[in-house]
PDB file of C-alpha atoms in Angstrom:
ATOM      1  CA  MET U  23      -0.367   0.072   0.046  1.00  0.00           C
ATOM      2  CA  ASN U  24       0.971   3.559  -0.743  1.00  0.00           C
ATOM      3  CA  PRO U  25       0.385   6.185   1.588  1.00  0.00           C
ATOM      4  CA  ALA U  26      -1.726   8.822   0.694  1.00  0.00           C
ATOM      5  CA  ALA U  27      -3.128  12.336   1.802  1.00  0.00           C
ATOM      6  CA  VAL U  28      -6.044  10.633   3.298  1.00  0.00           C
ATOM      7  CA  GLY U  29      -5.237   6.861   4.207  1.00  0.00           C
ATOM      8  CA  PHE U  30      -3.541   4.549   1.731  1.00  0.00           C
ATOM      9  CA  GLN U  31      -3.854   3.420  -1.742  1.00  0.00           C
ATOM     10  CA  CYS U  32      -3.582   0.103  -3.817  1.00  0.00           C
ATOM     11  CA  PRO U  33      -0.611   0.251  -6.195  1.00  0.00           C
ATOM     12  CA  ASP U  34      -2.708  -1.877  -8.531  1.00  0.00           C
ATOM     13  CA  ASP U  35      -5.779   0.461  -8.211  1.00  0.00           C
ATOM     14  CA  VAL U  36      -3.636   3.630  -8.956  1.00  0.00           C
ATOM     15  CA  ARG U  37      -2.088   2.208 -11.985  1.00  0.00           C
ATOM     16  CA  ALA U  38      -5.667   1.279 -13.357  1.00  0.00           C
ATOM     17  CA  GLY U  39      -6.846   4.893 -12.739  1.00  0.00           C
ATOM     18  CA  ASN U  40      -3.758   6.274 -14.513  1.00  0.00           C
ATOM     19  CA  ALA U  41      -4.621   4.108 -17.741  1.00  0.00           C
ATOM     20  CA  THR U  42      -7.996   5.778 -18.144  1.00  0.00           C
ATOM     21  CA  VAL U  43      -6.381   9.318 -17.861  1.00  0.00           C
ATOM     22  CA  ARG U  44      -5.610  10.966 -21.248  1.00  0.00           C
ATOM     23  CA  ARG U  45      -2.148  12.541 -21.498  1.00  0.00           C
ATOM     24  CA  PRO U  46      -1.555  15.813 -22.941  1.00  0.00           C
ATOM     25  CA  ARG U  47      -0.157  15.320 -26.682  1.00  0.00           C
ATOM     26  CA  ARG U  48       3.229  16.656 -27.356  1.00  0.00           C
ATOM     27  CA  THR U  49       3.117  19.467 -30.086  1.00  0.00           C
ATOM     28  CA  THR U  50       5.808  20.504 -32.210  1.00  0.00           C
ATOM     29  CA  GLY U  51       6.521  24.274 -32.732  1.00  0.00           C
ATOM     30  CA  LEU U  52       5.525  23.813 -36.156  1.00  0.00           C
ATOM     31  CA  ARG U  53       1.879  22.371 -35.134  1.00  0.00           C
ATOM     32  CA  SER U  54       1.761  25.004 -32.417  1.00  0.00           C
ATOM     33  CA  ALA U  55       2.316  27.970 -35.014  1.00  0.00           C
ATOM     34  CA  ALA U  56      -0.033  26.261 -37.538  1.00  0.00           C
ATOM     35  CA  ARG U  57      -2.963  26.072 -34.857  1.00  0.00           C
ATOM     36  CA  ARG U  58      -2.039  29.817 -33.927  1.00  0.00           C
ATOM     37  CA  TRP U  59      -1.653  31.184 -37.540  1.00  0.00           C
ATOM     38  CA  GLY U  60      -3.518  28.730 -39.527  1.00  0.00           C
ATOM     39  CA  PRO U  61      -2.013  26.358 -41.545  1.00  0.00           C
ATOM     40  CA  VAL U  62      -3.142  27.824 -45.112  1.00  0.00           C
ATOM     41  CA  THR U  63      -1.941  31.052 -43.980  1.00  0.00           C
ATOM     42  CA  LEU U  64       1.615  29.575 -43.280  1.00  0.00           C
ATOM     43  CA  SER U  65       1.533  27.497 -46.449  1.00  0.00           C
ATOM     44  CA  LEU U  66       1.167  30.654 -48.410  1.00  0.00           C
ATOM     45  CA  ILE U  67       3.438  32.587 -46.480  1.00  0.00           C
ATOM     46  CA  ALA U  68       6.192  29.972 -47.255  1.00  0.00           C
ATOM     47  CA  LEU U  69       5.350  29.350 -50.862  1.00  0.00           C
ATOM     48  CA  ASN U  70       5.706  33.373 -51.367  1.00  0.00           C
ATOM     49  CA  LEU U  71       9.067  32.837 -49.625  1.00  0.00           C
ATOM     50  CA  LEU U  72      10.437  30.177 -51.851  1.00  0.00           C
ATOM     51  CA  VAL U  73       9.600  32.060 -55.050  1.00  0.00           C
ATOM     52  CA  ALA U  74      11.233  34.970 -53.441  1.00  0.00           C
ATOM     53  CA  LEU U  75      14.406  33.098 -52.573  1.00  0.00           C
ATOM     54  CA  ALA U  76      14.171  31.502 -56.246  1.00  0.00           C
ATOM     55  CA  THR U  77      13.800  35.179 -57.964  1.00  0.00           C
ATOM     56  CA  ALA U  78      16.657  36.661 -55.401  1.00  0.00           C
ATOM     57  CA  ALA U  79      18.945  33.682 -56.342  1.00  0.00           C
ATOM     58  CA  SER U  80      18.319  34.347 -60.273  1.00  0.00           C
ATOM     59  CA  ALA U  81      18.721  38.075 -59.497  1.00  0.00           C
ATOM     60  CA  ILE U  82      22.312  37.170 -58.137  1.00  0.00           C
ATOM     61  CA  SER U  83      22.768  35.229 -61.398  1.00  0.00           C
ATOM     62  CA  VAL U  84      23.049  38.514 -63.507  1.00  0.00           C
ATOM     63  CA  GLY U  85      24.564  40.416 -60.947  1.00  0.00           C
ATOM     64  CA  VAL U  86      21.331  42.429 -59.433  1.00  0.00           C
ATOM     65  CA  ASN U  87      21.472  42.890 -55.531  1.00  0.00           C
ATOM     66  CA  PRO U  88      19.103  41.016 -54.252  1.00  0.00           C
ATOM     67  CA  LEU U  89      18.778  42.908 -51.001  1.00  0.00           C
ATOM     68  CA  ARG U  90      17.232  45.663 -53.270  1.00  0.00           C
ATOM     69  CA  SER U  91      15.450  44.080 -55.971  1.00  0.00           C
ATOM     70  CA  PHE U  92      14.393  40.585 -56.957  1.00  0.00           C
ATOM     71  CA  ARG U  93      14.546  41.673 -60.773  1.00  0.00           C
ATOM     72  CA  SER U  94      15.753  38.560 -62.612  1.00  0.00           C
ATOM     73  CA  PRO U  95      15.159  36.386 -65.708  1.00  0.00           C
ATOM     74  CA  LEU U  96      13.049  33.914 -63.633  1.00  0.00           C
ATOM     75  CA  GLN U  97      10.971  37.163 -62.485  1.00  0.00           C
ATOM     76  CA  ASP U  98      10.423  38.179 -65.945  1.00  0.00           C
ATOM     77  CA  ASP U  99       9.619  34.550 -66.596  1.00  0.00           C
ATOM     78  CA  PHE U 100       6.751  34.808 -63.670  1.00  0.00           C
ATOM     79  CA  ALA U 101       5.452  38.260 -63.778  1.00  0.00           C
ATOM     80  CA  ILE U 102       2.177  39.152 -65.804  1.00  0.00           C
ATOM     81  CA  VAL U 103       2.720  40.434 -69.230  1.00  0.00           C
ATOM     82  CA  PRO U 104      -0.872  41.051 -71.011  1.00  0.00           C
ATOM     83  CA  TYR U 105       0.535  40.221 -74.485  1.00  0.00           C
ATOM     84  CA  LEU U 106       2.500  37.188 -73.612  1.00  0.00           C
ATOM     85  CA  VAL U 107      -0.486  35.678 -72.029  1.00  0.00           C
ATOM     86  CA  ASP U 108      -2.490  36.384 -74.832  1.00  0.00           C
ATOM     87  CA  VAL U 109       0.073  34.525 -77.008  1.00  0.00           C
ATOM     88  CA  GLY U 110       0.091  31.248 -74.544  1.00  0.00           C
ATOM     89  CA  GLU U 111       2.208  31.688 -71.667  1.00  0.00           C
ATOM     90  CA  TRP U 112      -0.680  30.774 -69.102  1.00  0.00           C
ATOM     91  CA  TRP U 113       1.319  29.962 -66.337  1.00  0.00           C
ATOM     92  CA  ARG U 114       1.952  33.673 -65.380  1.00  0.00           C
ATOM     93  CA  VAL U 115      -1.772  33.990 -64.233  1.00  0.00           C
ATOM     94  CA  VAL U 116      -0.410  31.792 -61.510  1.00  0.00           C
ATOM     95  CA  THR U 117       3.141  32.482 -60.627  1.00  0.00           C
ATOM     96  CA  SER U 118       2.511  36.281 -60.780  1.00  0.00           C
ATOM     97  CA  ALA U 119       0.433  35.723 -57.725  1.00  0.00           C
ATOM     98  CA  PHE U 120       3.257  34.897 -55.451  1.00  0.00           C
ATOM     99  CA  THR U 121       6.161  37.480 -57.150  1.00  0.00           C
ATOM    100  CA  HIS U 122       7.351  40.618 -55.221  1.00  0.00           C
ATOM    101  CA  VAL U 123       9.868  43.775 -56.302  1.00  0.00           C
ATOM    102  CA  GLY U 124      12.127  43.331 -53.476  1.00  0.00           C
ATOM    103  CA  PRO U 125      12.399  42.626 -49.903  1.00  0.00           C
ATOM    104  CA  VAL U 126      10.832  45.593 -48.414  1.00  0.00           C
ATOM    105  CA  HIS U 127       7.605  44.615 -50.902  1.00  0.00           C
ATOM    106  CA  LEU U 128       7.930  40.892 -49.604  1.00  0.00           C
ATOM    107  CA  ALA U 129       8.065  41.873 -45.915  1.00  0.00           C
ATOM    108  CA  LEU U 130       5.049  43.998 -45.831  1.00  0.00           C
ATOM    109  CA  ASN U 131       2.925  41.609 -48.002  1.00  0.00           C
ATOM    110  CA  MET U 132       3.826  39.087 -45.702  1.00  0.00           C
ATOM    111  CA  LEU U 133       2.905  40.837 -42.544  1.00  0.00           C
ATOM    112  CA  ALA U 134      -0.455  41.850 -43.764  1.00  0.00           C
ATOM    113  CA  LEU U 135      -0.909  38.023 -44.911  1.00  0.00           C
ATOM    114  CA  LEU U 136      -0.014  36.704 -41.143  1.00  0.00           C
ATOM    115  CA  LEU U 137      -2.352  39.150 -39.545  1.00  0.00           C
ATOM    116  CA  PHE U 138      -5.124  39.473 -41.787  1.00  0.00           C
ATOM    117  CA  GLY U 139      -4.875  36.074 -43.340  1.00  0.00           C
ATOM    118  CA  SER U 140      -4.763  34.303 -40.095  1.00  0.00           C
ATOM    119  CA  GLU U 141      -7.747  36.216 -38.598  1.00  0.00           C
ATOM    120  CA  LEU U 142      -9.786  35.112 -41.789  1.00  0.00           C
ATOM    121  CA  GLU U 143      -8.861  31.937 -42.047  1.00  0.00           C
ATOM    122  CA  ARG U 144     -10.179  31.194 -38.454  1.00  0.00           C
ATOM    123  CA  MET U 145     -13.465  33.165 -39.263  1.00  0.00           C
ATOM    124  CA  LEU U 146     -14.012  31.679 -42.976  1.00  0.00           C
ATOM    125  CA  GLY U 147     -12.448  28.359 -42.395  1.00  0.00           C
ATOM    126  CA  ARG U 148      -9.664  27.164 -44.429  1.00  0.00           C
ATOM    127  CA  GLY U 149     -10.977  26.447 -47.689  1.00  0.00           C
ATOM    128  CA  ARG U 150     -12.975  29.630 -48.015  1.00  0.00           C
ATOM    129  CA  PHE U 151     -10.075  31.378 -47.354  1.00  0.00           C
ATOM    130  CA  LEU U 152      -7.956  30.031 -49.723  1.00  0.00           C
ATOM    131  CA  THR U 153     -10.573  30.371 -52.061  1.00  0.00           C
ATOM    132  CA  VAL U 154     -10.840  34.242 -51.691  1.00  0.00           C
ATOM    133  CA  TYR U 155      -6.907  34.615 -51.936  1.00  0.00           C
ATOM    134  CA  LEU U 156      -6.531  32.674 -55.317  1.00  0.00           C
ATOM    135  CA  VAL U 157      -9.739  34.318 -56.978  1.00  0.00           C
ATOM    136  CA  SER U 158      -8.576  38.023 -55.343  1.00  0.00           C
ATOM    137  CA  ALA U 159      -5.112  37.258 -57.405  1.00  0.00           C
ATOM    138  CA  LEU U 160      -7.012  36.270 -60.251  1.00  0.00           C
ATOM    139  CA  GLY U 161      -8.931  39.718 -60.290  1.00  0.00           C
ATOM    140  CA  GLY U 162      -5.724  41.529 -60.414  1.00  0.00           C
ATOM    141  CA  VAL U 163      -4.791  39.418 -63.268  1.00  0.00           C
ATOM    142  CA  ALA U 164      -7.964  40.366 -65.112  1.00  0.00           C
ATOM    143  CA  ALA U 165      -7.614  43.926 -64.395  1.00  0.00           C
ATOM    144  CA  LEU U 166      -4.262  44.132 -65.811  1.00  0.00           C
ATOM    145  CA  GLN U 167      -5.210  42.235 -68.855  1.00  0.00           C
ATOM    146  CA  LEU U 168      -8.314  44.484 -69.544  1.00  0.00           C
ATOM    147  CA  PHE U 169      -6.641  47.653 -68.939  1.00  0.00           C
ATOM    148  CA  GLY U 170      -2.834  47.793 -68.177  1.00  0.00           C
ATOM    149  CA  ASP U 171       0.206  48.144 -70.155  1.00  0.00           C
ATOM    150  CA  TYR U 172      -0.126  45.461 -72.720  1.00  0.00           C
ATOM    151  CA  LEU U 173       3.802  45.272 -72.978  1.00  0.00           C
ATOM    152  CA  GLY U 174       4.492  46.001 -69.379  1.00  0.00           C
ATOM    153  CA  ALA U 175       5.400  43.243 -66.703  1.00  0.00           C
ATOM    154  CA  VAL U 176       3.890  43.247 -63.058  1.00  0.00           C
ATOM    155  CA  VAL U 177       4.435  41.226 -60.236  1.00  0.00           C
ATOM    156  CA  GLY U 178       1.038  40.574 -59.033  1.00  0.00           C
ATOM    157  CA  ALA U 179       1.330  39.245 -55.232  1.00  0.00           C
ATOM    158  CA  SER U 180      -0.440  42.514 -53.704  1.00  0.00           C
ATOM    159  CA  ALA U 181      -3.728  41.792 -55.756  1.00  0.00           C
ATOM    160  CA  ALA U 182      -4.554  38.792 -53.282  1.00  0.00           C
ATOM    161  CA  ILE U 183      -3.439  41.039 -49.992  1.00  0.00           C
ATOM    162  CA  TYR U 184      -5.768  43.613 -51.080  1.00  0.00           C
ATOM    163  CA  GLY U 185      -8.374  41.081 -51.706  1.00  0.00           C
ATOM    164  CA  LEU U 186      -8.117  39.876 -48.012  1.00  0.00           C
ATOM    165  CA  LEU U 187      -8.442  43.346 -46.807  1.00  0.00           C
ATOM    166  CA  GLY U 188     -11.589  43.507 -48.697  1.00  0.00           C
ATOM    167  CA  ALA U 189     -12.759  40.106 -47.568  1.00  0.00           C
ATOM    168  CA  PHE U 190     -11.848  41.146 -43.840  1.00  0.00           C
ATOM    169  CA  GLY U 191     -14.452  44.170 -44.758  1.00  0.00           C
ATOM    170  CA  VAL U 192     -16.897  41.825 -45.777  1.00  0.00           C
ATOM    171  CA  VAL U 193     -16.491  39.778 -42.592  1.00  0.00           C
ATOM    172  CA  LEU U 194     -16.759  42.703 -40.212  1.00  0.00           C
ATOM    173  CA  LEU U 195     -19.766  44.335 -42.148  1.00  0.00           C
ATOM    174  CA  LYS U 196     -21.588  41.204 -41.455  1.00  0.00           C
ATOM    175  CA  GLN U 197     -20.564  40.970 -37.789  1.00  0.00           C
ATOM    176  CA  LYS U 198     -21.619  44.584 -37.574  1.00  0.00           C
ATOM    177  CA  GLN U 199     -18.270  45.718 -36.351  1.00  0.00           C
ATOM    178  CA  ASP U 200     -16.213  49.053 -36.516  1.00  0.00           C
ATOM    179  CA  LEU U 201     -14.719  49.449 -40.061  1.00  0.00           C
ATOM    180  CA  ARG U 202     -12.981  52.737 -39.300  1.00  0.00           C
ATOM    181  CA  GLY U 203      -9.751  51.439 -38.935  1.00  0.00           C
ATOM    182  CA  LEU U 204      -9.800  48.989 -41.590  1.00  0.00           C
ATOM    183  CA  LEU U 205     -11.157  51.624 -44.333  1.00  0.00           C
ATOM    184  CA  THR U 206      -8.214  53.795 -42.825  1.00  0.00           C
ATOM    185  CA  LEU U 207      -5.821  51.255 -43.688  1.00  0.00           C
ATOM    186  CA  LEU U 208      -7.050  50.844 -47.137  1.00  0.00           C
ATOM    187  CA  VAL U 209      -7.312  54.696 -47.859  1.00  0.00           C
ATOM    188  CA  ILE U 210      -3.633  54.894 -46.914  1.00  0.00           C
ATOM    189  CA  ASN U 211      -2.481  51.889 -49.192  1.00  0.00           C
ATOM    190  CA  LEU U 212      -4.723  53.059 -51.949  1.00  0.00           C
ATOM    191  CA  ALA U 213      -2.830  56.456 -51.835  1.00  0.00           C
ATOM    192  CA  ILE U 214       0.391  54.660 -52.157  1.00  0.00           C
ATOM    193  CA  SER U 215      -0.706  52.725 -54.971  1.00  0.00           C
ATOM    194  CA  PHE U 216      -0.906  55.808 -57.033  1.00  0.00           C
ATOM    195  CA  LEU U 217       2.758  56.089 -56.724  1.00  0.00           C
ATOM    196  CA  PRO U 218       5.367  55.325 -59.567  1.00  0.00           C
ATOM    197  CA  GLY U 219       5.840  51.986 -60.259  1.00  0.00           C
ATOM    198  CA  VAL U 220       3.034  50.829 -58.012  1.00  0.00           C
ATOM    199  CA  SER U 221       0.086  48.736 -59.998  1.00  0.00           C
ATOM    200  CA  LEU U 222      -3.243  50.869 -58.934  1.00  0.00           C
ATOM    201  CA  LEU U 223      -4.852  48.349 -61.476  1.00  0.00           C
ATOM    202  CA  GLY U 224      -3.738  45.088 -59.815  1.00  0.00           C
ATOM    203  CA  HIS U 225      -4.544  46.417 -56.184  1.00  0.00           C
ATOM    204  CA  LEU U 226      -7.954  47.653 -57.282  1.00  0.00           C
ATOM    205  CA  GLY U 227      -9.027  44.204 -59.291  1.00  0.00           C
ATOM    206  CA  GLY U 228      -7.878  42.086 -56.242  1.00  0.00           C
ATOM    207  CA  LEU U 229      -9.772  44.553 -53.716  1.00  0.00           C
ATOM    208  CA  VAL U 230     -12.967  44.305 -55.881  1.00  0.00           C
ATOM    209  CA  VAL U 231     -13.004  40.810 -56.648  1.00  0.00           C
ATOM    210  CA  GLY U 232     -12.114  39.921 -53.000  1.00  0.00           C
ATOM    211  CA  VAL U 233     -15.273  41.995 -51.876  1.00  0.00           C
ATOM    212  CA  LEU U 234     -17.165  39.981 -54.130  1.00  0.00           C
ATOM    213  CA  ALA U 235     -15.751  36.378 -53.631  1.00  0.00           C
ATOM    214  CA  ALA U 236     -16.248  37.105 -49.655  1.00  0.00           C
ATOM    215  CA  GLY U 237     -19.512  38.345 -50.175  1.00  0.00           C
ATOM    216  CA  VAL U 238     -20.768  35.357 -52.103  1.00  0.00           C
ATOM    217  CA  LEU U 239     -19.272  32.878 -49.518  1.00  0.00           C
ATOM    218  CA  VAL U 240     -20.735  35.083 -46.217  1.00  0.00           C
ATOM    219  CA  LEU U 241     -24.147  35.253 -47.717  1.00  0.00           C
ATOM    220  CA  ALA U 242     -24.420  31.531 -48.801  1.00  0.00           C
ATOM    221  CA  ARG U 243     -22.952  30.258 -45.714  1.00  0.00           C
ATOM    222  CA  GLY U 244     -24.614  26.862 -44.829  1.00  0.00           C
ATOM    223  CA  ARG U 245     -25.615  26.918 -48.620  1.00  0.00           C
ATOM    224  CA  ARG U 246     -22.762  24.753 -49.955  1.00  0.00           C
ATOM    225  CA  PRO U 247     -24.230  24.369 -53.658  1.00  0.00           C
ATOM    226  CA  VAL U 248     -24.914  28.429 -53.935  1.00  0.00           C
ATOM    227  CA  ALA U 249     -21.387  29.138 -52.832  1.00  0.00           C
ATOM    228  CA  VAL U 250     -19.936  26.699 -54.938  1.00  0.00           C
ATOM    229  CA  GLY U 251     -22.063  28.085 -57.821  1.00  0.00           C
ATOM    230  CA  GLY U 252     -21.431  31.984 -56.857  1.00  0.00           C
ATOM    231  CA  ILE U 253     -17.493  31.174 -56.935  1.00  0.00           C
ATOM    232  CA  ALA U 254     -17.660  29.224 -59.736  1.00  0.00           C
ATOM    233  CA  ALA U 255     -19.254  31.933 -61.743  1.00  0.00           C
ATOM    234  CA  LEU U 256     -17.355  34.521 -60.632  1.00  0.00           C
ATOM    235  CA  VAL U 257     -13.969  32.792 -61.623  1.00  0.00           C
ATOM    236  CA  VAL U 258     -15.504  31.778 -65.156  1.00  0.00           C
ATOM    237  CA  LEU U 259     -16.335  35.490 -65.631  1.00  0.00           C
ATOM    238  CA  LEU U 260     -12.443  36.521 -64.725  1.00  0.00           C
ATOM    239  CA  LEU U 261     -11.249  33.783 -66.957  1.00  0.00           C
ATOM    240  CA  VAL U 262     -13.508  34.897 -69.726  1.00  0.00           C
ATOM    241  CA  LEU U 263     -12.233  38.450 -69.018  1.00  0.00           C
ATOM    242  CA  VAL U 264      -8.552  37.582 -69.037  1.00  0.00           C
ATOM    243  CA  VAL U 265      -8.868  35.365 -72.229  1.00  0.00           C
ATOM    244  CA  GLY U 266     -10.717  37.875 -74.058  1.00  0.00           C
ATOM    245  CA  GLY U 267      -8.387  40.688 -72.952  1.00  0.00           C
ATOM    246  CA  TRP U 268     -11.023  43.269 -74.182  1.00  0.00           C
ATOM    247  CA  ARG U 269      -9.400  46.812 -74.844  1.00  0.00           C
TER     248      ARG U 269
END
């Protein structure tokens, strides 16, 4: 018998009781981070960082300082160029959504993705959040294909970030929360978009489509066929605009 606080305990009974107690699961640092920030958000950040490292290495290969710019042959192959998309280089529609001008551009976008993306992933769920991100990126491409410089090259990662800001506004509006802070941030960022070398069209395209995609998902919550149909219709419309290149 083992002495206890009150009386004595049988060792066999103690072992039997402990066998029914659930032991806490060991969690790795990666699993803890995914639980806190969201696995989709962290995966998107990792993908953006991988593309940034690849374009930085390509920049070094042609003598460009990667601490200032990611301008390189690989970035030229990944960026959106409306003319080249029209002649068949379709991969640019996808790859441009993960390209950045340089380290400052990358850092600002990844910070916004970490803060707003993790919150949106928690509010919308993983699938809906990823849908908003990708469709917003496509919205930026559509805007550039329609109205951008036909021969100009644009890196389009910011379109998805602006889409997340628009989606966040939709969710806050649905929850009847204060929008003033978010609207102030949007106004500041849109003002910055008028600076030389910044793609206002890509930002606006991502923002508008992010609002539309989030609106469909929020309004159709609990009605999966309606949500899937609405997003599918939006994607088809954007692809038609990209393919058509109506100018």
